[in-house]
Short mmCIF file of N, CA and C in Angstrom, two decimals:
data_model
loop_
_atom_site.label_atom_id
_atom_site.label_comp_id
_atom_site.label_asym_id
_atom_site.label_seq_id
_atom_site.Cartn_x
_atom_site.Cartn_y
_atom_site.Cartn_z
N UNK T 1 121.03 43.67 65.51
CA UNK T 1 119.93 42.77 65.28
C UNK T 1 118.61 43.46 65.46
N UNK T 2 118.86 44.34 66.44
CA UNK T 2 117.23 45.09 66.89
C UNK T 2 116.73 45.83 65.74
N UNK T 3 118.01 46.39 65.08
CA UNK T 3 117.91 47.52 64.28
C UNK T 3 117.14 46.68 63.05
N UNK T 4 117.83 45.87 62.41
CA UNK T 4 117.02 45.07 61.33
C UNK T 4 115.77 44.09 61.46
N UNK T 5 115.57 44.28 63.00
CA UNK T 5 114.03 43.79 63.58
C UNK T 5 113.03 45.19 62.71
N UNK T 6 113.76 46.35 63.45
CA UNK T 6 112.91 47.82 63.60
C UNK T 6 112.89 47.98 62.03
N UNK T 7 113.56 47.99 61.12
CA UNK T 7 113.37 48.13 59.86
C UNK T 7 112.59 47.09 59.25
N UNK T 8 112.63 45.79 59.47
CA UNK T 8 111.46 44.85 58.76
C UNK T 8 109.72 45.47 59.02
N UNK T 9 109.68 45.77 60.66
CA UNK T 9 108.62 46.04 61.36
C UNK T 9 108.19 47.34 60.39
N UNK T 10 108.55 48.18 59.82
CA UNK T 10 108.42 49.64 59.81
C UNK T 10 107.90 49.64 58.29
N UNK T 11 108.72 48.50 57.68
CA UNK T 11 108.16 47.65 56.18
C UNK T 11 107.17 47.65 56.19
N UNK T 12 107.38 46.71 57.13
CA UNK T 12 105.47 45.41 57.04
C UNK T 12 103.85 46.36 57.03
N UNK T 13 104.43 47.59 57.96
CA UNK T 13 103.46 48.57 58.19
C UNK T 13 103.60 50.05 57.09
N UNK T 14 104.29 49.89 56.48
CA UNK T 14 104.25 51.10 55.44
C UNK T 14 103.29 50.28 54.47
N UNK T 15 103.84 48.78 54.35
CA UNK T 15 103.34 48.23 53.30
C UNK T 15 101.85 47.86 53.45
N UNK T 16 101.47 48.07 54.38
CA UNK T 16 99.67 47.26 54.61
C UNK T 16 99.63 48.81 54.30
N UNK T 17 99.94 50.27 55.45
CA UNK T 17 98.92 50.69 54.74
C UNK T 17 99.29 51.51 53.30
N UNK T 18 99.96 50.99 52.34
CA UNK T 18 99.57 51.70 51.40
C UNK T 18 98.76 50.44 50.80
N UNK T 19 98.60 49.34 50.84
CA UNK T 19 97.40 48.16 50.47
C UNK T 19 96.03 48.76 50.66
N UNK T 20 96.30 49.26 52.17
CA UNK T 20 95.26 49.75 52.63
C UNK T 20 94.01 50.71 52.12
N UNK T 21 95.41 51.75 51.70
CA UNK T 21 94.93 53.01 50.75
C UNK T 21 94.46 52.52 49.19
N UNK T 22 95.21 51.62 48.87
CA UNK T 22 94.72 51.26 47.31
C UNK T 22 93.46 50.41 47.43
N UNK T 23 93.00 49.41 48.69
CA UNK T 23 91.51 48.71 48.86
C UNK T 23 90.45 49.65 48.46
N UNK T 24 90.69 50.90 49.21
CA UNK T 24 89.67 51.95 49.16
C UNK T 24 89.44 52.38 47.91
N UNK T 25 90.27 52.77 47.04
CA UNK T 25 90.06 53.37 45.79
C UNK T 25 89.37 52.80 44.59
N UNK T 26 88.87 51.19 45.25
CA UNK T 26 88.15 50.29 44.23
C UNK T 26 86.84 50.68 44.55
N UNK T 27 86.63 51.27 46.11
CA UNK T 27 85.13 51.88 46.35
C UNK T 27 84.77 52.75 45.42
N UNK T 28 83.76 52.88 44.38
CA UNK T 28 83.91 54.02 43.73
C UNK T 28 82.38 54.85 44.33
N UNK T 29 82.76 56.24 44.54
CA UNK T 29 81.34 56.70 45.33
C UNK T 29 80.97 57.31 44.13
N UNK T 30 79.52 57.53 43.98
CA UNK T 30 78.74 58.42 42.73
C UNK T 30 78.31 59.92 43.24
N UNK T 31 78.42 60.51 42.65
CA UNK T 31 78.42 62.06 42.98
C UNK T 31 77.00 62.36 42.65
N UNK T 32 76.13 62.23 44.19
CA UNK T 32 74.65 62.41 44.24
C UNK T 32 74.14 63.47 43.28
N UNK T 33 74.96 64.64 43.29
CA UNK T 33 74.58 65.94 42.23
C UNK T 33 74.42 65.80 40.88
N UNK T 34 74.84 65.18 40.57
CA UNK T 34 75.09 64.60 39.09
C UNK T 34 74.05 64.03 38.73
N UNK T 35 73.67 64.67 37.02
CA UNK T 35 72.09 64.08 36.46
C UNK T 35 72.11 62.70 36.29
N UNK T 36 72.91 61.77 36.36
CA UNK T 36 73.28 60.56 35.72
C UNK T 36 73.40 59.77 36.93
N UNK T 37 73.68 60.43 38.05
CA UNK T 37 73.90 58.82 39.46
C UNK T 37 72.93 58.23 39.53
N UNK T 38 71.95 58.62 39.29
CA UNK T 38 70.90 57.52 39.38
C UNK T 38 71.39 56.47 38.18
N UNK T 39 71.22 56.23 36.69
CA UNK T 39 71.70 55.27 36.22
C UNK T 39 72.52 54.76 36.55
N UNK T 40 73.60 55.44 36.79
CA UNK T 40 74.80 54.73 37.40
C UNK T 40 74.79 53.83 38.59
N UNK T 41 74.35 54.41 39.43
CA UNK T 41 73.99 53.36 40.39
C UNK T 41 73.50 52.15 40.47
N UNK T 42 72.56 52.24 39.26
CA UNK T 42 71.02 51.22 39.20
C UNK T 42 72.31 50.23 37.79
N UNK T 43 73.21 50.68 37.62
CA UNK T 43 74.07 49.57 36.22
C UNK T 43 74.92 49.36 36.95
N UNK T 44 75.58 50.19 38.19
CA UNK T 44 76.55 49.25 39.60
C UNK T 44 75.79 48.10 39.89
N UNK T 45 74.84 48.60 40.58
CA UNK T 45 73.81 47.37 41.20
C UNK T 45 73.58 46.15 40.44
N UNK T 46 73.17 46.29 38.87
CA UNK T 46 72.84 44.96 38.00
C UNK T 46 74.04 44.52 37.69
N UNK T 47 75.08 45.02 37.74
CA UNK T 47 76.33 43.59 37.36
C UNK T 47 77.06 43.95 38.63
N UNK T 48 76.67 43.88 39.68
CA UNK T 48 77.32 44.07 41.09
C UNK T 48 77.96 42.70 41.09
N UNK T 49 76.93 41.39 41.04
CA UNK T 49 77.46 39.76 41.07
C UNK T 49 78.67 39.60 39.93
N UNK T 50 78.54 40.10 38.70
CA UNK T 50 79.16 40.24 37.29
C UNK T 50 80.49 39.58 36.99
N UNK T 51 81.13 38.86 36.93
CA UNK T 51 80.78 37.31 36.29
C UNK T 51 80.47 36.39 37.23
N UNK T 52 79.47 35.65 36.80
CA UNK T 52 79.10 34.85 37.29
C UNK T 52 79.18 33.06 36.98
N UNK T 53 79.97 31.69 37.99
CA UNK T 53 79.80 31.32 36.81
C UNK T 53 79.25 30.31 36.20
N UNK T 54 77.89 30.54 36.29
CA UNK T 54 76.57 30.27 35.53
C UNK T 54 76.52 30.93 33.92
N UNK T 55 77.48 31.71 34.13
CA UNK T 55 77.30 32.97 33.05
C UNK T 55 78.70 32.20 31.82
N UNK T 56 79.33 31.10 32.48
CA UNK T 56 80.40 30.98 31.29
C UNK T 56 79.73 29.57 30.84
N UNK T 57 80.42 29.30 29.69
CA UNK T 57 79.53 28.16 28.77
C UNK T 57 80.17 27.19 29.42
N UNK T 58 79.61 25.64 29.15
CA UNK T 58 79.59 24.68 29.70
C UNK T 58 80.80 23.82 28.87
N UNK T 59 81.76 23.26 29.65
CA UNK T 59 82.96 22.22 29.40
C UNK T 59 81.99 21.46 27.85
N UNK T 60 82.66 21.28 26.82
CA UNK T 60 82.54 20.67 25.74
C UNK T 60 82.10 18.87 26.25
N UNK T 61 80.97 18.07 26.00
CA UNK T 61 81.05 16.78 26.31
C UNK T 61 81.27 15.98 25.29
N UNK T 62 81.37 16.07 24.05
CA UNK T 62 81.34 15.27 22.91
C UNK T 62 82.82 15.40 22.12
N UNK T 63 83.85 15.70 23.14
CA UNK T 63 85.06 14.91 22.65
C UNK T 63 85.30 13.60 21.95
N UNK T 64 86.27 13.76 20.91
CA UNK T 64 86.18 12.51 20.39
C UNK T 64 87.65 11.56 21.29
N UNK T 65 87.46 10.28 21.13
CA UNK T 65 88.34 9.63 21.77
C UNK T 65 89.51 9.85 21.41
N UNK T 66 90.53 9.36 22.35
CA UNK T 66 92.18 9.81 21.78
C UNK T 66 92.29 8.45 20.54
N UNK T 67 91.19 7.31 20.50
CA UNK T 67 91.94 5.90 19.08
C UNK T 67 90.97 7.18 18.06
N UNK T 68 89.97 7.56 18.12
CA UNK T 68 90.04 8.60 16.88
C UNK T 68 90.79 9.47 16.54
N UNK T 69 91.07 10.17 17.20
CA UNK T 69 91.92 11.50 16.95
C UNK T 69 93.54 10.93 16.81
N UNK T 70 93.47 10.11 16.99
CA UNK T 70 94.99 9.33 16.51
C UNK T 70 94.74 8.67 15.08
N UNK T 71 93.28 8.09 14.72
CA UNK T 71 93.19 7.29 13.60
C UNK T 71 92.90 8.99 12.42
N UNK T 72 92.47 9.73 12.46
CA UNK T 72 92.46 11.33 11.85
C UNK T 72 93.87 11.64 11.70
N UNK T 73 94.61 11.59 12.58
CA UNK T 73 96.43 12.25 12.25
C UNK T 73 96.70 11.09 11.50
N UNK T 74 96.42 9.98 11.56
CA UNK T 74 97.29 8.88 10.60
C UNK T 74 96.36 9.36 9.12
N UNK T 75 95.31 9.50 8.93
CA UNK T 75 94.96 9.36 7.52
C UNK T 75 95.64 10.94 7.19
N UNK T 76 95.32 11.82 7.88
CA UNK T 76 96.05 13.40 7.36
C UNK T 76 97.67 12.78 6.86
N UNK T 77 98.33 12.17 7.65
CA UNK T 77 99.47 11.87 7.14
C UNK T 77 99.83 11.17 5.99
N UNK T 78 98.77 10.14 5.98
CA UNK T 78 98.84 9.43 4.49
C UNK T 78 98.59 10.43 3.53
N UNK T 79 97.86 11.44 3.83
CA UNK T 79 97.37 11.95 2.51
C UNK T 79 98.25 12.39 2.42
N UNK T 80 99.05 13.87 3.15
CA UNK T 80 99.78 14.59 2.65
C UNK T 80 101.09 13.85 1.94
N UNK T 81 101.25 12.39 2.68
CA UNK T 81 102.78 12.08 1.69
C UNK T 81 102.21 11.65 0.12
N UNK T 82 100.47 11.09 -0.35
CA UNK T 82 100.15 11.04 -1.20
C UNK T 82 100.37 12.25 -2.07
N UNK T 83 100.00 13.23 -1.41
CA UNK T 83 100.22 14.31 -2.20
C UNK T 83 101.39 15.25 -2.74
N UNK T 84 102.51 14.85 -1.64
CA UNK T 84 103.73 15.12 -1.96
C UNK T 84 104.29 13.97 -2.75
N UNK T 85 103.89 13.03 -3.28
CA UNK T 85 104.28 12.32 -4.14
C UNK T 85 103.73 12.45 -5.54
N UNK T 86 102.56 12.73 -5.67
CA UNK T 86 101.94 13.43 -6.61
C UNK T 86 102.48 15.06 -7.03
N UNK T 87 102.96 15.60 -6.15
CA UNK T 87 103.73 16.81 -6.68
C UNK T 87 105.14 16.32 -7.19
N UNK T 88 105.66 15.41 -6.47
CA UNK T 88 107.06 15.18 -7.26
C UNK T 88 107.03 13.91 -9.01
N UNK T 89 106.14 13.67 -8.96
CA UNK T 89 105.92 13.29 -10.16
C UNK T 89 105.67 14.31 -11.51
N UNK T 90 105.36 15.58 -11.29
CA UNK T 90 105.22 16.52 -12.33
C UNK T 90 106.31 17.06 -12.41
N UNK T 91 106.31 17.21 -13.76
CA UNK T 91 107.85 17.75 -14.63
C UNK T 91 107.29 19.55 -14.63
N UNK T 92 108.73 19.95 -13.36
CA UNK T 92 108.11 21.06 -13.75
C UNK T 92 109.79 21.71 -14.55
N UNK T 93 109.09 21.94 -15.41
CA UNK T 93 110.32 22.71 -16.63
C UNK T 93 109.91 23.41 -17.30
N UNK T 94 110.20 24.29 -17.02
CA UNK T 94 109.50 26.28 -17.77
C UNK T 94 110.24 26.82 -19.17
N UNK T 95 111.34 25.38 -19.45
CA UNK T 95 111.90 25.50 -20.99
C UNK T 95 113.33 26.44 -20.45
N UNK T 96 113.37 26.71 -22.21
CA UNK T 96 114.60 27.61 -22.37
C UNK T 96 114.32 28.84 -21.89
N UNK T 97 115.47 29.46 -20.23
CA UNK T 97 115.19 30.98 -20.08
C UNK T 97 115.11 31.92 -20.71
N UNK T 98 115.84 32.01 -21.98
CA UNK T 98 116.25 32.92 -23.04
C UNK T 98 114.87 32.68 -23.54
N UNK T 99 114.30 31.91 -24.13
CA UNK T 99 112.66 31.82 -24.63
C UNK T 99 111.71 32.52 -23.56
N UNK T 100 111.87 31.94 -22.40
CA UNK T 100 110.79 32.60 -21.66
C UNK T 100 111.17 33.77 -21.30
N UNK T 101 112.34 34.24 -21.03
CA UNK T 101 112.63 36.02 -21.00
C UNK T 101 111.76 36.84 -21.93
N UNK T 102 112.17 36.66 -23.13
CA UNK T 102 111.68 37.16 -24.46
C UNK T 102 110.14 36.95 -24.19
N UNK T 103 109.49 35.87 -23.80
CA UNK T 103 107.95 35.64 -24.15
C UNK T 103 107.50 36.96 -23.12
N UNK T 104 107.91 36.95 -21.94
CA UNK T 104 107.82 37.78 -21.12
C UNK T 104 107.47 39.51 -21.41
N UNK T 105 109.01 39.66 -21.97
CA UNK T 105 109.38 41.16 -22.62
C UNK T 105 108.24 41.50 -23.46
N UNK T 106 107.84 40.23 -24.61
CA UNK T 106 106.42 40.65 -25.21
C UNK T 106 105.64 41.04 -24.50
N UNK T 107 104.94 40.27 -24.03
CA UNK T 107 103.53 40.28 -23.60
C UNK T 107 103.62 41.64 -22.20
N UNK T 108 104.87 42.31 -22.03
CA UNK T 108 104.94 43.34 -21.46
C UNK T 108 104.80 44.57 -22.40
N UNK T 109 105.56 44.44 -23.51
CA UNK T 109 105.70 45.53 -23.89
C UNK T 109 104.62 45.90 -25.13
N UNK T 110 103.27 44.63 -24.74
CA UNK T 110 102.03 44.84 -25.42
C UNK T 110 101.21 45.89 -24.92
N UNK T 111 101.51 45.70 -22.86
CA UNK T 111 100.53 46.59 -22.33
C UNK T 111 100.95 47.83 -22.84
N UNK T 112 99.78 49.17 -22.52
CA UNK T 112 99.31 50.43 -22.32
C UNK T 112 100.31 50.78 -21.27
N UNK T 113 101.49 51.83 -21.72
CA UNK T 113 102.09 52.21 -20.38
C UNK T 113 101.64 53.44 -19.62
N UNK T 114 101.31 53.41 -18.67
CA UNK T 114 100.77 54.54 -18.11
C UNK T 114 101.50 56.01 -18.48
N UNK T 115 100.92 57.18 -18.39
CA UNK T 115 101.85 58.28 -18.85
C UNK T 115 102.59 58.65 -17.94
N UNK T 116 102.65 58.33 -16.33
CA UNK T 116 103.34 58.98 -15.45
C UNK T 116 104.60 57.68 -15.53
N UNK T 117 104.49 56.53 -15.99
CA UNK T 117 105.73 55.69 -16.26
C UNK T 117 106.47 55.36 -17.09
N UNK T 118 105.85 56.56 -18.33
CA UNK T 118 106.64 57.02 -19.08
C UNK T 118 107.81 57.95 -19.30
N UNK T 119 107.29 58.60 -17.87
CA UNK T 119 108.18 59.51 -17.81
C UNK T 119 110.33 59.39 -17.34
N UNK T 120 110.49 60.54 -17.74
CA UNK T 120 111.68 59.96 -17.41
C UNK T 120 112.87 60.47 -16.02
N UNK T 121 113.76 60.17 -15.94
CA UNK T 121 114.09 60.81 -14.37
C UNK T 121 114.59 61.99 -14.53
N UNK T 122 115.09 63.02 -15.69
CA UNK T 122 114.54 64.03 -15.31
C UNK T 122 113.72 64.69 -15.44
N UNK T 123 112.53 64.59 -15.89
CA UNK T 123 111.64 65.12 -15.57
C UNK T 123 110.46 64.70 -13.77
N UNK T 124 111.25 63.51 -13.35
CA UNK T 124 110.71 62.92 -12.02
C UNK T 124 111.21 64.25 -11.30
N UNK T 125 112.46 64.30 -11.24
CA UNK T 125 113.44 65.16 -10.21
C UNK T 125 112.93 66.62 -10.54
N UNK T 126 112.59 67.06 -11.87
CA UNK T 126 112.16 68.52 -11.96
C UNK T 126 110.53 68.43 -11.56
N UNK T 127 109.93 67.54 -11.33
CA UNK T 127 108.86 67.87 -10.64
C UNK T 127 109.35 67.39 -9.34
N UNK T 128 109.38 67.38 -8.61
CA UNK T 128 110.18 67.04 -7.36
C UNK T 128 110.77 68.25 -7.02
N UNK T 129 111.72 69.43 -7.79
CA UNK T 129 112.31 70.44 -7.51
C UNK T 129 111.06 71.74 -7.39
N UNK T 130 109.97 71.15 -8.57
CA UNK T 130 109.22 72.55 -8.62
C UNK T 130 108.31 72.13 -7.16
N UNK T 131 107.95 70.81 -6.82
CA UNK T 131 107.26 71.05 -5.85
C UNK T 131 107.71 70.98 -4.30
N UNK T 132 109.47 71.27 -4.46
CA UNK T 132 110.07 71.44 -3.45
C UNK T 132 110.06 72.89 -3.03
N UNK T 133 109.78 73.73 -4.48
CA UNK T 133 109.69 75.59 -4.25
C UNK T 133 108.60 75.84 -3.84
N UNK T 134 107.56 75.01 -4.40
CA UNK T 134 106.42 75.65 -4.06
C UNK T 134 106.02 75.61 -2.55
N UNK T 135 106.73 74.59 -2.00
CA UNK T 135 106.44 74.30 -0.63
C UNK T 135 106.87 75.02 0.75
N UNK T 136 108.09 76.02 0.00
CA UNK T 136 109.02 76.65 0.42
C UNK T 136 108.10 77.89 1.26
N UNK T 137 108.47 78.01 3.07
CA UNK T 137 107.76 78.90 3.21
C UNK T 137 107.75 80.58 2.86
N UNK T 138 106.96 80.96 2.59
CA UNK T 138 106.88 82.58 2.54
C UNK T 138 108.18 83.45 3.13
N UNK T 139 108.66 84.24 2.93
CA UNK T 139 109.50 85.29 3.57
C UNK T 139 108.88 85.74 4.62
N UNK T 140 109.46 85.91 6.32
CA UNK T 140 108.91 86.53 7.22
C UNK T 140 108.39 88.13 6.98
N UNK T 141 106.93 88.32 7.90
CA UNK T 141 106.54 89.62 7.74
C UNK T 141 107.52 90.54 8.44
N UNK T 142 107.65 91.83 7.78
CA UNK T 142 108.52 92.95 8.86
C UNK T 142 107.87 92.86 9.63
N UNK T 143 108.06 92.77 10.77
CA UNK T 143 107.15 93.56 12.40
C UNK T 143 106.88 94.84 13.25
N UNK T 144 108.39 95.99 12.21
CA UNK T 144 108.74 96.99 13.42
C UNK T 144 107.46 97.61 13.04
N UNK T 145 107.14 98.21 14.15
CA UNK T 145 106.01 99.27 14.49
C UNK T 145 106.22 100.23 13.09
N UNK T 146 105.26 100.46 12.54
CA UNK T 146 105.17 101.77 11.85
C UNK T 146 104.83 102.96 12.43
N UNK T 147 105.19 104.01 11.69
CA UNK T 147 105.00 105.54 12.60
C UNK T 147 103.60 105.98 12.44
N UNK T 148 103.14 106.55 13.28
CA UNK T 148 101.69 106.86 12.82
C UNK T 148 101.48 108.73 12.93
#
């Protein structure tokens, strides 16, 4: 029992002081030598108080009541089922697929095809191969000493 007295005790005090040691390290000291402690000091000092809270904005007072903001969700709701009723009233039918495939294929194969999507896969893969050589590094330099 003593023993797990002596081990709680030995806790409690490792643990303050490494608290201890980390309080300190929020001190931050300015290194008098330094061209700059003076600013530094003088921008510690002005937000020393820093937040303050005078400094946060003020609680909203012009809430609207909960019978408004309940009478707002009821009309949002009317509308949207108005409007989902108004969408299910339109016929949507895009016709015969075989027609619209084809209308499609036209009006594609009106555009300007670019020249690089003209191309074809092998010529993709042989540029792909030439700029796999070119990338290829150099042969190592000899190193041995030459005779002099």
């Amino acid at each position: 029992m003593n023993a797990h007295q002596a081990k709680k005790t030995v806790g409690l005090i490792l643990a303050a002081n490494a608290l201890s040691g980390c309080a300190g390290m929020f001190d931050a000291e300015t290194d008098a030598a330094s061209p700059i402690a003076p600013r530094i000091q003088a921008l510690v000092d002005a937000n020393r108080e820093y937040p303050r809270w005078a400094d946060f904005p003020k609680a909203a007072s012009t809430t609207p009541a909960p019978q408004e903001v309940a009478s707002r969700v009821r009309s949002l709701a009317t509308e949207a089922n108005d409007l989902s009723d108004e969408a299910a009233r339109i016929e949507w039918t895009l016709g015969d697929p075989a027609t619209l495939a084809d209308e499609i294929t036209a009006r594609v194969d009106a555009q300007q095809i670019a020249p690089v999507t003209a191309e074809t896969q092998a010529e993709v893969e042989a540029f792909a191969a030439e700029a796999r050589r070119r990338a290829a590094a150099p042969p190592p330099i000899d190193r041995t000493p030459s005779p002099r």
